[in-house]
Short mmCIF file of C-alpha atoms in Angstrom, two decimals:
data_model
loop_
_atom_site.label_atom_id
_atom_site.label_comp_id
_atom_site.label_asym_id
_atom_site.label_seq_id
_atom_site.Cartn_x
_atom_site.Cartn_y
_atom_site.Cartn_z
CA MET A 1 138.02 -16.79 86.98
CA GLY A 2 140.38 -15.29 84.41
CA GLY A 3 143.65 -16.97 85.37
CA ASP A 4 145.45 -19.38 83.06
CA ALA A 5 144.23 -22.48 84.95
CA ALA A 6 141.22 -20.97 86.74
CA PRO A 7 139.45 -21.73 88.94
CA GLY A 8 141.57 -24.57 90.35
CA PRO A 9 144.57 -22.69 91.80
CA GLU A 10 142.40 -19.79 92.97
CA VAL A 11 140.02 -22.04 94.93
CA ALA A 12 142.87 -24.13 96.33
CA GLY A 13 144.70 -20.96 97.42
CA ALA A 14 141.59 -19.62 99.11
CA VAL A 15 141.15 -22.90 100.96
CA GLN A 16 144.78 -22.82 102.09
CA ALA A 17 144.36 -19.26 103.36
CA VAL A 18 141.23 -20.14 105.31
CA ARG A 19 142.71 -23.28 106.82
CA SER A 20 146.13 -21.83 107.61
CA HIS A 21 145.32 -18.30 108.71
CA GLY A 22 141.58 -18.17 109.24
CA SER A 23 141.24 -15.73 106.36
CA ARG A 24 137.75 -14.59 105.42
CA VAL A 25 137.46 -15.17 101.68
CA VAL A 26 134.60 -14.74 99.21
CA LEU A 27 134.95 -16.61 95.93
CA VAL A 28 133.58 -14.55 93.04
CA GLY A 29 132.71 -16.45 89.87
CA ASN A 30 130.58 -19.15 88.30
CA GLU A 31 129.14 -21.20 91.16
CA ALA A 32 128.74 -24.27 88.96
CA LEU A 33 132.52 -24.34 88.52
CA LEU A 34 133.50 -23.28 92.02
CA ARG A 35 131.40 -25.76 94.01
CA PRO A 36 133.03 -28.87 92.48
CA GLU A 37 136.49 -27.45 93.23
CA LEU A 38 135.57 -26.96 96.89
CA ALA A 39 134.21 -30.51 97.00
CA ARG A 40 137.35 -31.91 95.36
CA LEU A 41 139.44 -30.25 98.07
CA GLY A 42 137.17 -31.51 100.85
CA ALA A 43 136.40 -27.92 101.79
CA THR A 44 132.61 -27.82 101.57
CA GLU A 45 132.39 -27.45 105.34
CA LEU A 46 134.52 -24.29 105.34
CA ALA A 47 132.81 -20.91 105.59
CA ILE A 48 133.73 -19.80 102.06
CA PRO A 49 130.75 -18.02 100.48
CA ILE A 50 130.39 -17.77 96.71
CA ARG A 51 129.19 -14.69 94.84
CA HIS A 52 127.83 -16.08 91.59
CA CYS A 53 128.72 -14.31 88.32
CA THR A 54 127.89 -15.25 84.75
CA GLU A 55 130.75 -13.59 82.86
CA VAL A 56 134.55 -13.78 82.75
CA ILE A 57 137.13 -11.26 81.53
CA THR A 58 139.68 -13.31 79.62
CA MET A 59 143.34 -12.64 78.94
CA HIS A 60 142.42 -11.81 75.34
CA ASP A 61 139.78 -9.19 76.16
CA HIS A 62 140.47 -5.50 75.75
CA PRO A 63 140.74 -4.32 79.39
CA GLY A 64 138.68 -1.14 79.28
CA GLN A 65 135.99 -2.46 76.94
CA ALA A 66 135.60 -5.70 78.89
CA VAL A 67 135.17 -3.90 82.21
CA ARG A 68 132.50 -1.64 80.71
CA LYS A 69 130.58 -4.33 78.80
CA LYS A 70 130.94 -7.38 81.08
CA ARG A 71 129.13 -5.93 84.07
CA ASP A 72 128.56 -9.36 85.64
CA SER A 73 132.15 -10.47 85.25
CA SER A 74 133.83 -11.92 88.33
CA MET A 75 136.53 -9.25 88.33
CA ARG A 76 134.19 -6.27 88.05
CA VAL A 77 131.81 -7.66 90.68
CA ALA A 78 134.73 -8.25 93.09
CA PHE A 79 135.85 -4.64 92.73
CA GLU A 80 132.31 -3.39 93.22
CA MET A 81 132.10 -5.41 96.45
CA VAL A 82 135.17 -3.57 97.74
CA ARG A 83 133.75 -0.21 96.70
CA ARG A 84 130.50 -0.95 98.57
CA GLY A 85 132.35 -2.15 101.66
CA GLU A 86 131.26 -5.78 101.26
CA ALA A 87 134.91 -6.85 100.98
CA SER A 88 138.20 -5.28 102.04
CA ALA A 89 140.44 -6.22 99.13
CA VAL A 90 140.57 -7.88 95.71
CA VAL A 91 143.01 -10.64 94.74
CA SER A 92 143.03 -11.55 91.04
CA ALA A 93 145.15 -13.71 88.73
CA GLY A 94 143.22 -12.47 85.72
CA ASN A 95 143.94 -9.91 83.02
CA SER A 96 146.20 -7.34 84.71
CA GLY A 97 145.05 -4.60 82.34
CA ALA A 98 141.47 -5.28 83.40
CA VAL A 99 142.50 -5.14 87.06
CA LEU A 100 143.95 -1.69 86.37
CA ALA A 101 140.79 -0.67 84.54
CA CYS A 102 138.63 -1.82 87.45
CA GLY A 103 140.86 0.09 89.83
CA LEU A 104 140.49 3.26 87.77
CA PHE A 105 136.79 3.03 86.89
CA ILE A 106 135.38 1.42 90.04
CA LEU A 107 137.65 2.13 93.01
CA ARG A 108 138.98 5.35 91.44
CA ARG A 109 142.38 6.97 91.87
CA LEU A 110 143.43 8.59 95.09
CA LYS A 111 142.73 12.31 95.09
CA GLY A 112 145.57 14.29 93.53
CA LEU A 113 147.22 11.25 91.94
CA ASP A 114 148.01 11.14 88.24
CA ARG A 115 148.12 7.38 87.74
CA PRO A 116 148.38 4.25 89.90
CA GLY A 117 151.25 1.83 89.41
CA ILE A 118 152.00 -1.86 89.89
CA ALA A 119 154.72 -2.47 92.48
CA VAL A 120 156.86 -5.63 92.66
CA SER A 121 159.36 -6.41 95.41
CA LEU A 122 162.62 -8.03 94.32
CA PRO A 123 165.53 -9.28 96.46
CA ARG A 124 168.61 -7.10 96.83
CA LEU A 125 171.83 -7.36 98.77
CA THR A 126 172.39 -5.24 101.87
CA ARG A 127 175.77 -3.98 103.02
CA SER A 128 177.40 -2.97 106.29
CA PRO A 129 178.70 0.59 106.80
CA GLN A 130 182.08 -0.80 105.76
CA GLY A 131 180.68 -2.04 102.44
CA ALA A 132 180.59 -5.77 103.19
CA ILE A 133 177.57 -7.77 102.00
CA VAL A 134 175.67 -8.85 105.12
CA GLY A 135 172.24 -10.00 104.02
CA VAL A 136 169.28 -9.80 101.68
CA GLY A 137 166.64 -7.09 101.67
CA GLN A 138 163.98 -5.95 99.23
CA CYS A 139 163.79 -3.29 96.55
CA LEU A 140 160.44 -2.14 95.21
CA LEU A 141 160.21 -1.75 91.43
CA LEU A 142 157.45 0.66 90.36
CA ASP A 143 155.80 0.71 87.79
CA THR A 144 155.92 -2.80 86.29
CA GLY A 145 153.20 -2.63 83.67
CA ALA A 146 150.35 -0.23 84.35
CA ASN A 147 151.51 2.85 82.41
CA VAL A 148 153.45 2.63 79.17
CA GLU A 149 153.51 6.40 78.74
CA VAL A 150 154.14 8.68 81.70
CA LYS A 151 154.93 12.29 82.50
CA PRO A 152 157.65 13.63 84.81
CA PHE A 153 155.23 14.18 87.68
CA THR A 154 153.91 10.62 87.21
CA LEU A 155 157.37 9.30 88.01
CA ALA A 156 157.71 11.73 90.91
CA GLN A 157 154.46 10.48 92.38
CA PHE A 158 155.61 6.88 91.91
CA ALA A 159 158.50 7.80 94.19
CA VAL A 160 156.00 8.95 96.83
CA LEU A 161 153.87 5.81 96.45
CA GLY A 162 156.88 3.51 96.59
CA ALA A 163 158.50 5.20 99.57
CA THR A 164 155.24 5.19 101.54
CA PHE A 165 154.72 1.51 100.78
CA ALA A 166 158.29 0.70 101.84
CA ARG A 167 157.77 2.50 105.16
CA LEU A 168 154.51 0.66 105.82
CA ARG A 169 156.30 -2.60 105.17
CA ALA A 170 158.77 -1.81 107.97
CA PRO A 171 156.54 -0.68 110.87
CA GLY A 172 158.28 0.62 113.96
CA SER A 173 161.52 1.30 112.11
CA ALA A 174 163.14 4.63 111.37
CA LEU A 175 163.39 3.74 107.70
CA LYS A 176 163.82 6.68 105.35
CA PRO A 177 163.56 4.88 102.02
CA ARG A 178 166.18 5.49 99.36
CA VAL A 179 164.51 6.13 96.01
CA GLY A 180 166.28 6.00 92.65
CA LEU A 181 165.13 6.84 89.13
CA LEU A 182 166.07 4.14 86.59
CA SER A 183 168.21 5.49 83.76
CA ASN A 184 171.10 4.46 81.50
CA GLY A 185 173.70 6.00 83.80
CA GLU A 186 174.15 7.72 87.15
CA GLU A 187 175.17 11.10 85.71
CA ALA A 188 172.50 13.80 85.66
CA SER A 189 173.18 14.33 81.95
CA LYS A 190 172.03 10.79 81.12
CA GLY A 191 168.50 9.64 80.36
CA THR A 192 165.72 10.95 78.14
CA PRO A 193 164.33 14.49 78.41
CA LEU A 194 161.40 13.03 80.39
CA LEU A 195 163.75 11.35 82.86
CA ARG A 196 165.88 14.46 83.26
CA GLU A 197 162.78 16.54 83.98
CA ALA A 198 161.56 14.01 86.53
CA HIS A 199 165.04 14.01 88.09
CA GLU A 200 165.01 17.80 88.42
CA LEU A 201 161.55 17.72 89.97
CA LEU A 202 162.56 15.16 92.61
CA ALA A 203 165.97 16.72 93.26
CA SER A 204 164.56 20.22 93.69
CA THR A 205 161.71 19.14 95.96
CA PRO A 206 163.27 17.19 98.83
CA SER A 207 160.95 15.15 101.00
CA PRO A 208 161.26 14.47 104.75
CA ASP A 209 159.79 11.01 104.08
CA PHE A 210 162.34 9.60 101.64
CA GLN A 211 165.84 10.18 100.28
CA TYR A 212 166.03 10.70 96.53
CA VAL A 213 169.44 9.39 95.41
CA GLY A 214 169.21 10.38 91.73
CA PHE A 215 169.65 8.26 88.64
CA VAL A 216 170.39 4.57 89.16
CA GLU A 217 171.13 1.74 86.74
CA GLY A 218 169.52 -1.66 86.26
CA ARG A 219 172.22 -3.45 88.23
CA ASP A 220 171.42 -1.28 91.26
CA LEU A 221 168.09 -3.06 91.66
CA PHE A 222 169.90 -6.01 93.21
CA GLN A 223 173.08 -4.58 94.77
CA TRP A 224 173.09 -0.81 94.97
CA GLN A 225 175.79 1.00 96.94
CA GLN A 226 175.65 4.75 97.25
CA PRO A 227 178.41 6.48 95.25
CA GLY A 228 181.21 7.63 97.51
CA GLY A 229 182.16 4.28 98.97
CA PRO A 230 181.54 2.45 102.24
CA GLY A 231 180.21 4.41 105.19
CA VAL A 232 178.57 7.16 103.13
CA ASP A 233 175.02 6.19 103.98
CA GLY A 234 175.44 3.66 106.76
CA GLY A 235 175.10 0.66 104.44
CA GLY A 236 171.73 -0.74 103.42
CA GLY A 237 170.65 -0.52 99.81
CA LEU A 238 168.18 0.94 97.38
CA ASP A 239 164.59 0.64 98.64
CA VAL A 240 162.60 1.88 95.62
CA MET A 241 163.42 1.98 91.92
CA VAL A 242 161.09 4.18 89.86
CA THR A 243 160.44 3.76 86.14
CA ASP A 244 157.64 3.71 83.58
CA GLY A 245 155.48 0.63 83.15
CA PHE A 246 156.99 -0.45 79.83
CA THR A 247 160.58 -0.39 81.10
CA GLY A 248 159.59 -1.84 84.46
CA ASN A 249 157.79 -4.77 82.86
CA VAL A 250 160.81 -5.51 80.67
CA VAL A 251 163.12 -5.36 83.72
CA LEU A 252 160.83 -7.65 85.71
CA LYS A 253 160.46 -10.27 82.96
CA THR A 254 164.22 -10.14 82.30
CA ALA A 255 164.97 -10.70 85.98
CA GLU A 256 162.55 -13.62 86.13
CA GLY A 257 164.10 -15.13 82.99
CA ALA A 258 167.61 -14.73 84.37
CA GLY A 259 166.55 -16.46 87.57
CA ARG A 260 165.10 -19.41 85.65
CA PHE A 261 168.26 -19.62 83.51
CA LEU A 262 170.52 -19.83 86.56
CA ALA A 263 168.31 -22.47 88.17
CA GLU A 264 168.24 -24.64 85.03
CA PHE A 265 171.96 -24.16 84.41
CA LEU A 266 172.83 -25.30 87.93
CA ARG A 267 170.49 -28.28 87.61
CA MET A 268 172.09 -29.25 84.28
CA GLN A 269 175.64 -28.96 85.59
CA VAL A 270 174.92 -30.91 88.76
CA LYS A 271 173.64 -33.87 86.72
CA ARG A 272 176.89 -34.10 84.74
CA SER A 273 179.14 -35.66 87.38
CA LEU A 274 179.13 -37.36 90.76
CA LEU A 275 181.57 -34.75 92.06
CA ALA A 276 179.12 -31.95 91.16
CA GLN A 277 176.31 -33.88 92.85
CA LEU A 278 178.41 -34.22 95.99
CA GLY A 279 179.15 -30.50 95.92
CA ALA A 280 175.45 -29.75 95.51
CA LEU A 281 174.69 -31.99 98.47
CA LEU A 282 177.15 -30.04 100.61
CA MET A 283 175.67 -26.78 99.35
CA ARG A 284 172.06 -27.87 99.93
CA PRO A 285 171.36 -25.48 102.85
CA VAL A 286 172.67 -22.53 100.83
CA LEU A 287 170.77 -23.56 97.71
CA ARG A 288 167.58 -24.00 99.74
CA GLU A 289 167.96 -20.50 101.14
CA LEU A 290 168.62 -19.11 97.65
CA LYS A 291 165.45 -20.78 96.40
CA GLN A 292 163.45 -19.11 99.17
CA VAL A 293 164.92 -15.69 98.35
CA VAL A 294 164.01 -15.85 94.67
CA ASP A 295 160.73 -17.73 95.14
CA VAL A 296 158.07 -15.98 93.03
CA ASP A 297 155.21 -17.86 94.70
CA GLY A 298 156.38 -16.58 98.08
CA ARG A 299 155.84 -13.04 96.81
CA GLY A 300 152.20 -13.83 96.12
CA GLY A 301 151.22 -10.86 94.02
CA ALA A 302 151.86 -7.20 93.28
CA PRO A 303 149.81 -4.38 94.78
CA LEU A 304 148.18 -1.80 92.52
CA LEU A 305 149.29 1.32 94.38
CA GLY A 306 147.26 4.50 94.02
CA VAL A 307 143.66 3.31 93.85
CA ASP A 308 141.19 3.89 96.69
CA GLY A 309 141.37 0.37 98.05
CA VAL A 310 143.57 -2.72 98.13
CA ALA A 311 144.01 -4.71 94.92
CA ILE A 312 146.60 -7.48 94.46
CA ILE A 313 147.56 -8.60 90.95
CA CYS A 314 148.80 -12.19 90.71
CA HIS A 315 150.53 -13.84 87.78
CA GLY A 316 148.15 -15.63 85.44
CA ARG A 317 150.04 -18.87 86.14
CA SER A 318 149.97 -18.45 89.92
CA SER A 319 149.94 -21.63 91.99
CA ALA A 320 147.64 -22.25 94.93
CA ARG A 321 150.48 -21.30 97.28
CA ALA A 322 150.96 -18.00 95.46
CA ILE A 323 147.23 -17.23 95.71
CA ALA A 324 147.22 -18.05 99.43
CA ARG A 325 150.21 -15.78 99.95
CA ALA A 326 148.53 -13.00 97.95
CA ILE A 327 145.47 -13.23 100.22
CA ALA A 328 147.74 -12.89 103.25
CA VAL A 329 149.47 -9.90 101.65
CA ALA A 330 146.10 -8.26 100.97
CA GLU A 331 145.14 -8.72 104.62
CA GLU A 332 148.43 -7.16 105.72
CA HIS A 333 147.87 -4.13 103.49
CA VAL A 334 144.31 -3.63 104.77
CA ALA A 335 145.46 -3.91 108.40
CA ALA A 336 148.29 -1.43 107.76
CA GLY A 337 145.88 1.12 106.27
CA LEU A 338 147.62 1.17 102.89
CA ALA A 339 145.13 3.29 100.92
CA PRO A 340 144.71 5.98 103.62
CA ALA A 341 148.48 6.18 104.09
CA LEU A 342 149.05 6.60 100.36
CA GLN A 343 146.33 9.26 100.18
CA GLN A 344 147.94 11.19 103.02
CA ALA A 345 151.34 10.98 101.33
CA ILE A 346 149.98 12.23 98.00
CA VAL A 347 148.37 15.21 99.72
CA ALA A 348 151.58 15.93 101.65
CA HIS A 349 153.56 15.86 98.38
CA ARG A 350 151.11 17.77 96.20
CA SER A 351 154.02 19.84 94.86
CA LEU A 352 155.18 16.70 93.01
CA GLY A 353 151.79 16.12 91.40
CA PRO A 354 150.12 17.41 88.24
CA GLY A 355 149.29 21.09 88.51
CA GLY A 356 150.44 21.22 92.10
CA GLY A 357 148.13 18.39 93.11
CA ALA A 358 145.13 18.74 90.82
CA ALA A 359 144.28 15.38 89.32
CA SER A 360 144.59 14.93 85.55
CA PRO A 361 141.97 13.23 83.36
CA PRO A 362 141.73 9.44 83.77
CA ALA A 363 144.31 7.52 81.78
CA ASN A 364 143.59 4.66 79.41
CA PRO A 365 144.73 1.41 81.03
CA SER A 366 147.70 0.01 79.17
CA ALA A 367 148.87 -2.90 81.34
CA GLU A 368 149.67 -6.09 79.55
CA SER A 369 148.46 -9.45 80.81
CA GLU A 370 151.19 -11.29 82.64
#
């Protein structure tokens, strides 16, 4: 109920998910607002139950205070349903800080974890062993807004969370994710003292589950190639880029802005001449594929990794298609056993955690609303 245009896109996305994939969805919110939306969509005959709530956490609410005070808010009730086993996952386009707060206060952090993080998958180029660009893969950026201030072991644990998620996303493969730490240069002397300490921690504690490649730069998010030239690592690309939530959110919003700039620039240039329009017509298959690669709605939402359950954070302006995709993503994560796999990985890498694996006091949620 807390999205920018709620509850229209949320209800329409739920209906799409039920009709297309047979998803089992419970709408949580004000029934007097949800029923008319179902009727407008001709979906009253669908088995979509409603859990009535009287309160809403808005984008302007303080996350922690709202979660504590608005006990009958749609977001809090949805998280409590997951905690009690009445639902398997939460999908929300509301206040992302409040989603984090609900994850911390209601679902709780995984044992031994310092802080959960928001993970976003972005497209990146893949290369052959000879260095030629051969396709498009995905790189996970973590954290993208949950934690403005972090400690070295927080970043180290983000590497564990991200690598585990990347492996779950490629079942049956022998993927050993490549994990990089975002800095202002590849040299070990670069970065802040916090980054250098995190780098030493990861470099001195090798993991059998992922390959830590050291410091990486912002450009490596989209087209990383391991230093040393073609053939060094058999091609591929960077699978996980680790950073704090402040930097990650800036990187994400910058990437989204750059994508919109390129799209608008191409549209403007094509309109200027018949020759450009003819060229665009000939390039239509390529442009259509590019649109699919950078499609934000196709991503659906971002998982909150590190809480004891599955929670998907959608953009406040998410369309119905994005909501439907987020529901499908949530189902995939539940089926893959995301939370148990992350818990097992944190335990296996307790040497990278606070105090050798002892959990630190709960952090104050600091995510901004997207």
